[in-house]
Short mmCIF file of C-alpha atoms in Angstrom, two decimals:
data_model
loop_
_atom_site.label_atom_id
_atom_site.label_comp_id
_atom_site.label_asym_id
_atom_site.label_seq_id
_atom_site.Cartn_x
_atom_site.Cartn_y
_atom_site.Cartn_z
CA MET A 1 80.80 44.15 38.71
CA ASN A 2 77.32 44.20 36.64
CA ASP A 3 74.66 41.40 38.16
CA TYR A 4 71.10 41.37 38.92
CA ILE A 5 68.87 40.06 42.48
CA GLY A 6 66.09 38.29 42.28
CA GLY A 7 66.50 38.71 38.49
CA ASP A 8 65.23 41.60 37.87
CA ILE A 9 67.83 44.43 40.28
CA MET A 10 70.64 45.65 38.32
CA LEU A 11 73.02 46.70 40.91
CA GLN A 12 76.66 48.04 39.17
CA ILE A 13 79.58 48.58 42.53
CA PRO A 14 82.76 48.81 42.39
CA GLY A 15 85.42 45.76 44.03
CA VAL A 16 81.83 43.96 44.62
CA ASP A 17 80.98 41.18 42.30
CA ARG A 18 78.92 38.06 41.28
CA ILE A 19 76.16 39.46 43.44
CA THR A 20 73.25 36.79 44.14
CA ASP A 21 69.33 36.32 45.86
CA THR A 22 72.20 35.59 49.20
CA SER A 23 75.67 35.77 48.60
CA ALA A 24 78.30 38.90 47.01
CA ARG A 25 82.23 38.45 46.67
CA LEU A 26 83.61 41.04 47.76
CA THR A 27 87.57 42.04 46.75
CA VAL A 28 90.00 44.92 47.55
CA SER A 29 93.74 45.19 46.49
CA SER A 30 96.43 44.60 49.00
CA GLY A 31 99.25 45.96 47.15
CA TYR A 32 101.33 45.19 44.52
CA GLU A 33 104.33 42.02 44.09
CA ASP A 34 106.53 41.68 41.02
CA GLY A 35 104.48 44.85 39.85
CA LYS A 36 101.28 43.14 39.58
CA GLN A 37 98.49 44.06 41.05
CA LYS A 38 97.40 41.72 44.43
CA ARG A 39 94.02 41.65 45.14
CA LYS A 40 91.93 39.98 48.17
CA LYS A 41 88.22 37.91 47.61
CA LYS A 42 85.29 37.69 49.90
CA THR A 43 81.81 36.34 49.38
CA VAL A 44 80.00 37.15 51.56
CA ALA A 45 75.53 36.11 53.15
CA ILE A 46 73.25 39.16 52.94
CA PRO A 47 70.98 39.43 55.67
CA LYS A 48 67.62 37.59 54.97
CA LYS A 49 65.84 40.75 56.50
CA ILE A 50 67.18 43.04 53.05
CA GLN A 51 67.66 40.26 50.50
CA GLY A 52 65.76 42.03 47.66
CA ASP A 53 65.55 45.40 48.42
CA GLU A 54 67.57 47.15 46.40
CA ALA A 55 69.06 50.41 48.01
CA LYS A 56 68.91 48.43 51.63
CA VAL A 57 71.62 45.64 49.65
CA ARG A 58 73.74 48.65 47.88
CA ASP A 59 74.36 50.13 51.17
CA TRP A 60 74.60 46.92 53.01
CA LEU A 61 78.23 45.55 50.87
CA ILE A 62 79.16 49.05 50.09
CA ALA A 63 80.15 48.77 54.14
CA GLN A 64 81.30 45.36 53.90
CA ARG A 65 83.79 45.89 51.61
CA ALA A 66 85.01 49.26 53.85
CA LYS A 67 84.87 47.40 56.67
CA PHE A 68 86.89 44.19 54.40
CA ALA A 69 89.63 46.92 52.44
CA ASP A 70 90.64 47.93 56.31
CA GLN A 71 90.81 44.47 57.85
CA VAL A 72 93.44 43.64 54.74
CA LYS A 73 95.02 46.98 55.41
CA ARG A 74 94.98 46.45 59.35
CA GLY A 75 96.95 42.72 57.64
CA GLU A 76 93.71 40.93 59.13
CA VAL A 77 93.29 39.06 56.61
CA GLY A 78 95.56 36.97 54.59
CA ASN A 79 98.29 37.85 56.94
CA ARG A 80 100.84 34.49 58.34
CA THR A 81 100.52 35.98 60.98
CA LEU A 82 97.04 35.87 61.61
CA THR A 83 96.06 33.40 64.96
CA VAL A 84 92.91 31.20 65.21
CA GLU A 85 91.98 33.36 68.17
CA LYS A 86 91.76 36.43 66.07
CA TRP A 87 89.84 34.56 63.78
CA ALA A 88 87.65 33.37 65.98
CA GLU A 89 87.12 36.35 66.57
CA MET A 90 86.39 38.11 63.45
CA TRP A 91 84.60 34.93 62.13
CA LEU A 92 82.10 35.32 65.68
CA ASP A 93 81.22 38.80 64.52
CA GLU A 94 81.14 38.72 60.67
CA TYR A 95 79.55 34.96 59.83
CA ILE A 96 78.13 34.02 63.22
CA ARG A 97 76.85 36.70 65.57
CA PRO A 98 74.38 38.64 61.75
CA TYR A 99 72.37 35.89 60.89
CA ARG A 100 72.10 32.39 64.13
CA LYS A 101 70.07 32.59 66.56
CA THR A 102 71.22 33.24 70.23
CA ALA A 103 71.49 29.91 70.90
CA THR A 104 73.33 29.12 68.10
CA ILE A 105 75.90 31.95 69.06
CA ASP A 106 76.52 30.95 72.76
CA PHE A 107 77.09 27.41 71.64
CA HIS A 108 79.78 28.49 69.25
CA GLY A 109 81.31 31.31 71.43
CA GLY A 110 81.38 28.95 74.41
CA ASN A 111 83.22 26.19 72.67
CA LEU A 112 85.32 28.22 71.38
CA ARG A 113 86.05 30.32 75.26
CA LEU A 114 86.36 28.15 77.15
CA HIS A 115 88.24 24.49 75.25
CA ILE A 116 88.88 25.89 72.01
CA LEU A 117 90.72 29.20 71.77
CA PRO A 118 92.59 28.43 76.43
CA GLU A 119 94.17 25.90 74.10
CA LEU A 120 95.19 26.70 70.11
CA GLY A 121 94.06 30.68 70.41
CA LYS A 122 98.17 31.92 69.73
CA VAL A 123 98.24 29.43 67.16
CA LYS A 124 98.95 31.25 63.72
CA LEU A 125 96.25 30.62 61.65
CA GLU A 126 98.65 28.72 58.45
CA ASN A 127 100.49 26.34 61.56
CA LEU A 128 96.87 24.78 61.92
CA THR A 129 97.72 21.28 61.74
CA PRO A 130 95.67 17.89 61.28
CA MET A 131 98.66 16.54 63.67
CA LYS A 132 97.92 19.48 66.67
CA ILE A 133 94.59 19.33 66.50
CA THR A 134 94.21 15.88 66.91
CA LYS A 135 96.76 15.66 70.16
CA PHE A 136 94.51 19.04 70.89
CA ALA A 137 90.86 16.57 70.84
CA ASN A 138 92.64 13.85 72.54
CA THR A 139 92.76 15.67 75.61
CA LEU A 140 89.72 16.04 75.75
CA PRO A 141 88.23 13.87 77.56
CA LYS A 142 90.34 13.83 79.88
CA LYS A 143 89.67 17.64 81.05
CA SER A 144 87.01 18.24 84.11
CA ASN A 145 83.45 19.71 83.82
CA GLY A 146 83.15 21.72 86.59
CA ARG A 147 80.94 19.14 88.00
CA GLY A 148 83.21 16.74 89.24
CA GLY A 149 83.10 14.85 85.89
CA THR A 150 84.98 14.94 83.17
CA LEU A 151 83.57 15.87 78.85
CA SER A 152 80.87 13.58 77.54
CA PRO A 153 81.35 12.21 73.97
CA THR A 154 78.53 14.91 73.14
CA THR A 155 80.31 17.67 74.36
CA VAL A 156 83.35 16.89 72.44
CA GLY A 157 81.36 16.30 69.45
CA ASP A 158 80.24 19.73 69.83
CA ILE A 159 83.49 21.12 70.43
CA ARG A 160 84.36 19.31 67.30
CA ARG A 161 81.46 20.22 65.28
CA THR A 162 82.76 24.15 66.35
CA LEU A 163 85.97 24.27 65.77
CA SER A 164 85.89 22.97 62.32
CA ALA A 165 82.90 25.03 61.05
CA MET A 166 85.45 28.14 61.63
CA LEU A 167 87.88 26.53 59.71
CA GLU A 168 85.98 25.71 57.12
CA THR A 169 84.71 28.74 56.69
CA ALA A 170 88.66 30.13 57.19
CA VAL A 171 89.23 28.07 53.62
CA GLN A 172 86.40 29.50 51.95
CA GLN A 173 87.17 32.87 52.32
CA GLY A 174 91.37 31.50 51.07
CA LEU A 175 93.04 31.74 54.65
CA MET A 176 93.92 27.84 54.65
CA PRO A 177 94.13 25.85 51.58
CA ASN A 178 92.30 23.06 53.71
CA ASN A 179 90.68 22.62 56.90
CA PRO A 180 92.94 20.70 59.21
CA ALA A 181 89.69 19.91 61.62
CA LYS A 182 88.77 17.63 58.82
CA ALA A 183 91.75 15.72 58.95
CA ALA A 184 92.97 14.31 62.66
CA GLN A 185 92.01 12.20 64.66
CA TRP A 186 89.14 12.66 67.23
CA PRO A 187 87.42 10.39 70.16
CA SER A 188 84.99 8.60 69.31
CA GLU A 189 81.51 10.16 70.05
CA GLU A 190 79.54 6.73 71.13
CA ARG A 191 76.91 7.82 73.20
CA THR A 192 76.49 6.05 76.23
CA PRO A 193 72.57 4.37 75.84
CA GLY A 194 70.37 7.16 78.17
CA LYS A 195 68.98 5.02 81.22
CA SER A 196 65.39 4.70 81.97
CA ALA A 197 64.15 5.18 85.27
CA THR A 198 62.60 2.05 86.63
CA PRO A 199 58.54 1.13 87.59
CA GLU A 200 59.47 1.11 91.21
CA GLU A 201 61.21 4.64 90.65
CA MET A 202 59.22 6.14 88.79
CA GLY A 203 55.82 5.35 91.62
CA ARG A 204 59.14 6.76 93.61
CA PHE A 205 59.50 10.17 91.82
CA MET A 206 55.06 10.65 91.01
CA ALA A 207 55.05 9.95 94.72
CA ALA A 208 56.83 12.71 95.60
CA LEU A 209 55.17 14.88 92.79
CA GLU A 210 51.62 15.06 94.86
CA GLY A 211 54.49 18.01 97.04
CA GLU A 212 55.37 20.48 94.34
CA ARG A 213 52.59 22.91 93.58
CA LEU A 214 50.81 22.69 90.64
CA VAL A 215 53.23 24.04 87.76
CA TRP A 216 55.92 21.74 88.17
CA LYS A 217 53.63 18.37 88.75
CA VAL A 218 51.81 18.75 85.55
CA LEU A 219 55.20 20.07 83.68
CA PHE A 220 56.44 16.88 85.08
CA LEU A 221 53.67 15.01 84.14
CA LEU A 222 53.96 15.46 81.02
CA LEU A 223 57.51 15.24 80.22
CA ALA A 224 57.01 11.73 81.42
CA THR A 225 54.06 11.04 79.80
CA THR A 226 54.78 12.09 76.13
CA GLY A 227 58.16 12.04 75.84
CA MET A 228 57.97 16.38 75.05
CA ARG A 229 61.55 17.97 75.64
CA ARG A 230 62.35 20.39 78.53
CA GLY A 231 62.19 23.54 76.02
CA GLU A 232 59.63 22.27 73.97
CA ALA A 233 57.60 22.30 77.20
CA ILE A 234 58.41 25.18 78.84
CA GLY A 235 57.83 26.97 74.80
CA LEU A 236 54.47 26.15 75.29
CA ASP A 237 52.28 28.81 75.70
CA TRP A 238 48.29 28.58 76.40
CA GLY A 239 47.04 28.78 72.61
CA ALA A 240 48.77 25.81 71.34
CA VAL A 241 47.12 23.74 74.01
CA ASP A 242 43.32 22.12 72.90
CA LEU A 243 42.30 19.90 76.27
CA ASP A 244 38.52 19.26 74.25
CA ARG A 245 41.21 17.48 71.32
CA GLY A 246 43.26 17.03 74.53
CA MET A 247 46.35 17.72 71.50
CA ILE A 248 49.55 19.85 72.58
CA SER A 249 50.86 21.95 69.28
CA ILE A 250 54.44 22.68 69.33
CA ARG A 251 55.47 25.12 67.44
CA GLN A 252 58.32 26.52 69.26
CA SER A 253 60.83 25.74 71.72
CA ALA A 254 62.50 28.01 74.78
CA THR A 255 66.07 27.75 75.33
CA THR A 256 68.61 29.55 78.50
CA GLY A 257 70.90 32.56 75.90
CA SER A 258 72.96 35.54 76.52
CA ASN A 259 69.78 37.61 77.09
CA GLY A 260 67.78 34.85 79.02
CA VAL A 261 64.69 32.91 77.99
CA GLU A 262 64.34 32.60 74.37
CA LEU A 263 62.06 31.01 72.00
CA ASN A 264 63.13 29.22 68.65
CA THR A 265 61.50 27.39 66.46
CA PRO A 266 62.03 23.40 66.55
CA LYS A 267 65.18 22.45 63.65
CA THR A 268 64.29 20.32 62.29
CA LYS A 269 60.09 20.17 60.47
CA ALA A 270 59.29 16.83 62.69
CA GLY A 271 59.88 18.78 65.65
CA VAL A 272 56.49 20.78 64.75
CA ARG A 273 54.00 18.31 65.87
CA ASN A 274 51.18 17.74 67.86
CA VAL A 275 51.31 15.87 70.96
CA ALA A 276 48.28 13.57 72.51
CA LEU A 277 47.67 14.20 75.66
CA VAL A 278 47.17 11.70 78.36
CA ASP A 279 43.20 11.65 79.77
CA SER A 280 44.93 12.67 83.71
CA LEU A 281 46.37 15.62 82.46
CA LYS A 282 43.31 17.61 80.85
CA PRO A 283 41.64 18.73 84.59
CA MET A 284 45.51 19.12 86.22
CA LEU A 285 46.08 21.56 82.88
CA LYS A 286 42.95 23.11 83.18
CA GLN A 287 43.24 24.30 86.94
CA LEU A 288 46.80 24.92 85.87
CA HIS A 289 44.63 27.76 84.03
CA VAL A 290 42.28 29.09 86.50
CA GLU A 291 45.45 29.55 88.56
CA GLN A 292 47.33 31.44 86.38
CA MET A 293 43.80 34.21 86.05
CA LYS A 294 43.93 34.65 89.40
CA SER A 295 47.17 35.04 89.89
CA ARG A 296 46.85 37.73 87.47
CA LEU A 297 43.68 39.42 88.51
CA TYR A 298 45.22 39.33 92.36
CA LEU A 299 48.78 40.41 91.16
CA GLY A 300 47.42 42.95 88.79
CA GLN A 301 50.19 45.28 86.67
CA ASN A 302 53.19 42.82 89.26
CA TRP A 303 51.60 40.32 86.86
CA THR A 304 53.62 39.66 83.56
CA ASP A 305 51.39 37.99 80.84
CA SER A 306 54.00 35.93 79.13
CA GLY A 307 51.15 33.48 77.78
CA ALA A 308 53.16 30.35 78.43
CA VAL A 309 52.27 27.37 80.52
CA PHE A 310 54.27 26.81 83.28
CA ALA A 311 55.21 30.69 84.43
CA ASN A 312 56.37 31.74 87.71
CA PRO A 313 53.01 31.42 89.37
CA GLU A 314 54.19 34.20 91.58
CA THR A 315 55.12 37.12 88.86
CA GLY A 316 53.82 35.76 85.04
CA VAL A 317 56.88 35.33 83.70
CA ARG A 318 58.31 32.09 82.05
CA LEU A 319 59.59 29.18 83.46
CA ASN A 320 63.59 29.13 82.89
CA PRO A 321 64.74 25.91 81.47
CA ASP A 322 67.61 25.15 84.60
CA SER A 323 65.40 26.63 86.98
CA VAL A 324 63.80 23.02 85.67
CA SER A 325 65.69 20.83 86.19
CA THR A 326 67.72 23.04 89.25
CA ARG A 327 63.53 21.36 90.55
CA PHE A 328 63.88 18.64 89.14
CA ARG A 329 67.16 17.84 90.72
CA LYS A 330 65.57 18.49 93.60
CA ILE A 331 62.59 16.20 93.57
CA CYS A 332 64.54 13.22 92.75
CA ALA A 333 67.73 14.22 95.70
CA ARG A 334 65.04 14.05 98.24
CA CYS A 335 62.99 10.78 97.00
CA GLY A 336 66.10 8.93 96.27
CA VAL A 337 65.35 8.00 92.48
CA ASN A 338 68.29 8.99 90.87
CA LEU A 339 67.55 10.95 87.05
CA HIS A 340 68.32 13.21 84.91
CA LEU A 341 65.34 15.70 83.29
CA HIS A 342 66.43 13.68 80.26
CA GLU A 343 66.13 11.29 80.83
CA LEU A 344 61.63 11.19 81.80
CA ARG A 345 61.65 11.75 77.29
CA HIS A 346 64.08 7.94 77.91
CA SER A 347 61.70 5.88 79.97
CA TYR A 348 58.83 7.20 77.93
CA VAL A 349 60.34 5.41 74.87
CA THR A 350 61.47 2.61 76.48
CA ALA A 351 57.70 2.69 77.62
CA ALA A 352 56.38 2.34 74.51
CA LEU A 353 58.23 0.34 72.99
CA HIS A 354 58.53 -2.30 75.51
CA ALA A 355 54.11 -1.58 75.32
CA GLY A 356 54.55 -2.59 70.99
CA VAL A 357 54.36 0.82 69.90
CA SER A 358 55.80 1.10 65.76
CA LEU A 359 59.24 2.63 65.64
CA ALA A 360 57.41 5.13 63.37
CA ASP A 361 54.65 5.88 65.85
CA ILE A 362 57.11 7.23 69.05
CA ALA A 363 59.45 8.84 66.33
CA ARG A 364 56.28 11.81 65.23
CA GLN A 365 55.23 11.29 68.87
CA VAL A 366 59.17 12.53 70.40
CA GLY A 367 60.36 14.38 67.19
CA HIS A 368 62.36 12.45 65.56
CA ALA A 369 62.91 13.57 61.83
CA SER A 370 63.05 9.38 60.85
CA THR A 371 62.38 5.69 61.83
CA GLU A 372 66.29 5.14 61.92
CA VAL A 373 67.25 8.57 64.68
CA THR A 374 64.85 6.91 66.86
CA ALA A 375 66.46 2.75 65.79
CA ARG A 376 69.11 4.14 66.31
CA VAL A 377 69.68 6.47 69.88
CA TYR A 378 67.44 3.45 71.69
CA ALA A 379 68.75 0.60 69.53
CA HIS A 380 69.16 -1.01 73.62
CA ALA A 381 65.75 -0.47 74.59
CA PHE A 382 64.64 -3.55 72.27
CA GLY A 383 65.65 -6.56 70.96
CA ASP A 384 62.85 -8.83 68.51
CA GLU A 385 61.27 -6.46 65.91
CA ILE A 386 58.69 -3.77 67.37
CA ASP A 387 55.10 -4.47 66.06
CA ALA A 388 52.69 -1.87 65.20
CA SER A 389 49.83 -1.04 68.44
CA LYS A 390 47.85 0.54 70.40
CA HIS A 391 47.16 5.21 70.81
CA ILE A 392 50.66 5.41 72.80
CA SER A 393 50.01 8.10 75.33
CA ASN A 394 47.51 5.73 76.97
CA LEU A 395 50.44 2.96 76.76
CA VAL A 396 52.61 4.27 78.24
CA GLN A 397 50.51 5.66 81.04
CA SER A 398 50.71 2.69 82.14
CA ALA A 399 53.43 0.59 81.54
CA LEU A 400 55.13 4.83 83.73
CA PHE A 401 52.81 4.70 86.95
CA GLU A 402 52.09 0.97 86.79
CA ALA A 403 54.28 1.31 90.02
CA LYS A 404 52.29 4.11 91.37
#
């Protein structure tokens, strides 16, 4: 029971050992068998916000052990009747919600609710075999996506990741001997290369933007000329925009969660980056900022000072990512262009490749973790070796706008 936290703080807690900076092991009795005491063990991750605080860690571990003992008493741990559905509930409550961002919680919760539990929820955890999971996996590509089509390879891959992560935790907690999701056969996750807009399509789209409010026009032009992701653009604050240098600093991304629009740091270090602006966008961004200041003065207390570059012109509230996608679809429908919002990013990268920009420069600009990612995702866009070339932003501006 004698362990150290941070190398200096010693804790002695009955039924708790192997205490480190970040985790500890809980042990409770589950009765006797043949005169020998049976024990259940569980490793818990100590929340970052209390790590190093002896008093808070002690209280938290005592509470966690009491909760674990209660679960053992009620037969929820190591019980032969434990179902996938019951374990999913415990997994979300104890291993995901306390430690992960809302977007991750919603991601796993949605995959479980919509796909995994309706088919596998009533199966006992001990009876969940690779064969059962393979049978389940084979049904997914034929399942409706609710929009007139079927589940994409990406969605099927997401479902696999959720199920595998949940079962891996069950293995770590001694509830299963191995992870059957890893041994199961899953449909290929090979993605269809993203469509890139032709110069004619891009010209029609740009022409359609002329009839839009400035906030929409600037937003979609920014996406088309920088390759930024939707969430990165919506997450921009004015403090991240340097019009004198013609640069934007990407430090956060907006997502739609159960609590509305949330701001989070990029998932990888490569996502934190500076992005160059094309010259034509600088005066438009300046005009957008002026319009926001006028609205702020006019609306007074009815204006929400979110600091967002892309905010609702009537309220100041940061735009919702889903609303942005909806607006994009309406504009495309009006001008007869069949594009998805993320395909502005595909169009940008493809244009850069055709213009001769190096993979290294493109990877840095769009926030890929490595050139290997860029080459794999956009292998369809180039054939011969890509040579280093000129400034990426101006090249792409010409490639995208040549039909305008």
